[in-house]
Amino acid sequence: MNTSSCYGIAIFHGIGDILNCTPIAKQLKLNEPDCHITWYTASKYRFIVENNPFIDEIITLDGDVLEHDKEMSQLSKAQ
């Protein structure tokens, strides 16, 4: 049984917001080296995080940012 933690970080807009949140992935990996980090962002911002060694997976979603915020909220409630 795999007991490592999984984290999802969802930032869909704002290059500055994305850059300011990237240290979160590093800190999570330092605290829990075996955790899995998935980063959700718009495809046009993928380049910002794609070479980050602390991020295990990147999922890009395009379209209405507010709709993505609602989807992420529903996903977290389902967990």
JSON list of C-alpha atoms in Angstrom, two decimals:
[
{"chain": "A", "resi": 1, "resn": "MET", "atom": "CA", "xyz": [0.00, 0.00, 0.00]},
{"chain": "A", "resi": 2, "resn": "ASN", "atom": "CA", "xyz": [1.35, 3.38, -1.04]},
{"chain": "A", "resi": 3, "resn": "THR", "atom": "CA", "xyz": [1.02, 5.87, 1.80]},
{"chain": "A", "resi": 4, "resn": "SER", "atom": "CA", "xyz": [2.79, 8.84, 0.21]},
{"chain": "A", "resi": 5, "resn": "SER", "atom": "CA", "xyz": [0.84, 12.06, -0.06]},
{"chain": "A", "resi": 6, "resn": "CYS", "atom": "CA", "xyz": [-0.48, 13.58, -3.28]},
{"chain": "A", "resi": 7, "resn": "TYR", "atom": "CA", "xyz": [-0.81, 17.32, -3.70]},
{"chain": "A", "resi": 8, "resn": "GLY", "atom": "CA", "xyz": [-2.43, 19.39, -6.41]},
{"chain": "A", "resi": 9, "resn": "ILE", "atom": "CA", "xyz": [-1.54, 23.01, -6.99]},
{"chain": "A", "resi": 10, "resn": "ALA", "atom": "CA", "xyz": [-3.87, 24.91, -9.31]},
{"chain": "A", "resi": 11, "resn": "ILE", "atom": "CA", "xyz": [-2.89, 28.33, -10.66]},
{"chain": "A", "resi": 12, "resn": "PHE", "atom": "CA", "xyz": [-4.51, 29.19, -14.01]},
{"chain": "A", "resi": 13, "resn": "HIS", "atom": "CA", "xyz": [-3.67, 32.85, -14.47]},
{"chain": "A", "resi": 14, "resn": "GLY", "atom": "CA", "xyz": [-0.98, 35.37, -13.78]},
{"chain": "A", "resi": 15, "resn": "ILE", "atom": "CA", "xyz": [2.69, 34.68, -14.44]},
{"chain": "A", "resi": 16, "resn": "GLY", "atom": "CA", "xyz": [3.59, 36.39, -11.18]},
{"chain": "A", "resi": 17, "resn": "ASP", "atom": "CA", "xyz": [1.11, 34.27, -9.23]},
{"chain": "A", "resi": 18, "resn": "ILE", "atom": "CA", "xyz": [2.57, 31.10, -10.72]},
{"chain": "A", "resi": 19, "resn": "LEU", "atom": "CA", "xyz": [6.15, 32.16, -10.06]},
{"chain": "A", "resi": 20, "resn": "ASN", "atom": "CA", "xyz": [5.34, 33.12, -6.48]},
{"chain": "A", "resi": 21, "resn": "CYS", "atom": "CA", "xyz": [3.75, 29.73, -5.83]},
{"chain": "A", "resi": 22, "resn": "THR", "atom": "CA", "xyz": [6.54, 27.53, -7.23]},
{"chain": "A", "resi": 23, "resn": "PRO", "atom": "CA", "xyz": [8.42, 27.46, -3.89]},
{"chain": "A", "resi": 24, "resn": "ILE", "atom": "CA", "xyz": [5.43, 25.57, -2.48]},
{"chain": "A", "resi": 25, "resn": "ALA", "atom": "CA", "xyz": [6.38, 22.53, -4.58]},
{"chain": "A", "resi": 26, "resn": "LYS", "atom": "CA", "xyz": [9.96, 22.66, -3.34]},
{"chain": "A", "resi": 27, "resn": "GLN", "atom": "CA", "xyz": [8.94, 22.91, 0.30]},
{"chain": "A", "resi": 28, "resn": "LEU", "atom": "CA", "xyz": [6.47, 20.03, -0.03]},
{"chain": "A", "resi": 29, "resn": "LYS", "atom": "CA", "xyz": [9.21, 17.83, -1.54]},
{"chain": "A", "resi": 30, "resn": "LEU", "atom": "CA", "xyz": [11.67, 18.82, 1.17]},
{"chain": "A", "resi": 31, "resn": "ASN", "atom": "CA", "xyz": [9.11, 17.93, 3.85]},
{"chain": "A", "resi": 32, "resn": "GLU", "atom": "CA", "xyz": [7.86, 14.78, 2.11]},
{"chain": "A", "resi": 33, "resn": "PRO", "atom": "CA", "xyz": [10.35, 13.54, -0.52]},
{"chain": "A", "resi": 34, "resn": "ASP", "atom": "CA", "xyz": [8.06, 10.72, -1.67]},
{"chain": "A", "resi": 35, "resn": "CYS", "atom": "CA", "xyz": [4.99, 12.89, -2.22]},
{"chain": "A", "resi": 36, "resn": "HIS", "atom": "CA", "xyz": [3.50, 13.36, -5.69]},
{"chain": "A", "resi": 37, "resn": "ILE", "atom": "CA", "xyz": [2.87, 16.92, -6.84]},
{"chain": "A", "resi": 38, "resn": "THR", "atom": "CA", "xyz": [0.53, 17.70, -9.71]},
{"chain": "A", "resi": 39, "resn": "TRP", "atom": "CA", "xyz": [0.48, 21.26, -11.01]},
{"chain": "A", "resi": 40, "resn": "TYR", "atom": "CA", "xyz": [-2.62, 22.48, -12.85]},
{"chain": "A", "resi": 41, "resn": "THR", "atom": "CA", "xyz": [-2.29, 25.52, -15.10]},
{"chain": "A", "resi": 42, "resn": "ALA", "atom": "CA", "xyz": [-3.25, 26.98, -18.47]},
{"chain": "A", "resi": 43, "resn": "SER", "atom": "CA", "xyz": [-1.25, 25.59, -21.39]},
{"chain": "A", "resi": 44, "resn": "LYS", "atom": "CA", "xyz": [0.22, 29.02, -22.15]},
{"chain": "A", "resi": 45, "resn": "TYR", "atom": "CA", "xyz": [1.88, 29.00, -18.71]},
{"chain": "A", "resi": 46, "resn": "ARG", "atom": "CA", "xyz": [3.20, 25.43, -18.82]},
{"chain": "A", "resi": 47, "resn": "PHE", "atom": "CA", "xyz": [6.69, 26.68, -19.71]},
{"chain": "A", "resi": 48, "resn": "ILE", "atom": "CA", "xyz": [6.99, 28.31, -16.29]},
{"chain": "A", "resi": 49, "resn": "VAL", "atom": "CA", "xyz": [6.80, 25.03, -14.37]},
{"chain": "A", "resi": 50, "resn": "GLU", "atom": "CA", "xyz": [7.72, 22.31, -16.89]},
{"chain": "A", "resi": 51, "resn": "ASN", "atom": "CA", "xyz": [11.38, 22.08, -15.84]},
{"chain": "A", "resi": 52, "resn": "ASN", "atom": "CA", "xyz": [10.78, 22.35, -12.12]},
{"chain": "A", "resi": 53, "resn": "PRO", "atom": "CA", "xyz": [12.37, 19.24, -10.57]},
{"chain": "A", "resi": 54, "resn": "PHE", "atom": "CA", "xyz": [9.94, 19.34, -7.64]},
{"chain": "A", "resi": 55, "resn": "ILE", "atom": "CA", "xyz": [6.82, 18.95, -9.80]},
{"chain": "A", "resi": 56, "resn": "ASP", "atom": "CA", "xyz": [5.97, 15.39, -10.84]},
{"chain": "A", "resi": 57, "resn": "GLU", "atom": "CA", "xyz": [3.10, 16.04, -13.22]},
{"chain": "A", "resi": 58, "resn": "ILE", "atom": "CA", "xyz": [1.65, 19.01, -15.08]},
{"chain": "A", "resi": 59, "resn": "ILE", "atom": "CA", "xyz": [-1.95, 19.08, -16.28]},
{"chain": "A", "resi": 60, "resn": "THR", "atom": "CA", "xyz": [-2.96, 21.95, -18.53]},
{"chain": "A", "resi": 61, "resn": "LEU", "atom": "CA", "xyz": [-6.53, 23.15, -18.79]},
{"chain": "A", "resi": 62, "resn": "ASP", "atom": "CA", "xyz": [-7.69, 25.91, -21.07]},
{"chain": "A", "resi": 63, "resn": "GLY", "atom": "CA", "xyz": [-10.91, 27.87, -21.13]},
{"chain": "A", "resi": 64, "resn": "ASP", "atom": "CA", "xyz": [-12.80, 29.77, -18.46]},
{"chain": "A", "resi": 65, "resn": "VAL", "atom": "CA", "xyz": [-10.58, 30.33, -15.43]},
{"chain": "A", "resi": 66, "resn": "LEU", "atom": "CA", "xyz": [-13.55, 30.76, -13.09]},
{"chain": "A", "resi": 67, "resn": "GLU", "atom": "CA", "xyz": [-14.98, 27.45, -14.27]},
{"chain": "A", "resi": 68, "resn": "HIS", "atom": "CA", "xyz": [-11.66, 25.74, -13.48]},
{"chain": "A", "resi": 69, "resn": "ASP", "atom": "CA", "xyz": [-11.74, 27.24, -9.99]},
{"chain": "A", "resi": 70, "resn": "LYS", "atom": "CA", "xyz": [-15.18, 25.67, -9.48]},
{"chain": "A", "resi": 71, "resn": "GLU", "atom": "CA", "xyz": [-13.95, 22.31, -10.81]},
{"chain": "A", "resi": 72, "resn": "MET", "atom": "CA", "xyz": [-10.95, 22.32, -8.47]},
{"chain": "A", "resi": 73, "resn": "SER", "atom": "CA", "xyz": [-13.21, 23.15, -5.54]},
{"chain": "A", "resi": 74, "resn": "GLN", "atom": "CA", "xyz": [-15.47, 20.21, -6.40]},
{"chain": "A", "resi": 75, "resn": "LEU", "atom": "CA", "xyz": [-12.49, 17.88, -6.78]},
{"chain": "A", "resi": 76, "resn": "SER", "atom": "CA", "xyz": [-11.11, 18.82, -3.38]},
{"chain": "A", "resi": 77, "resn": "LYS", "atom": "CA", "xyz": [-14.50, 18.24, -1.77]},
{"chain": "A", "resi": 78, "resn": "ALA", "atom": "CA", "xyz": [-14.69, 14.81, -3.41]},
{"chain": "A", "resi": 79, "resn": "GLN", "atom": "CA", "xyz": [-11.35, 13.84, -1.88]}
]
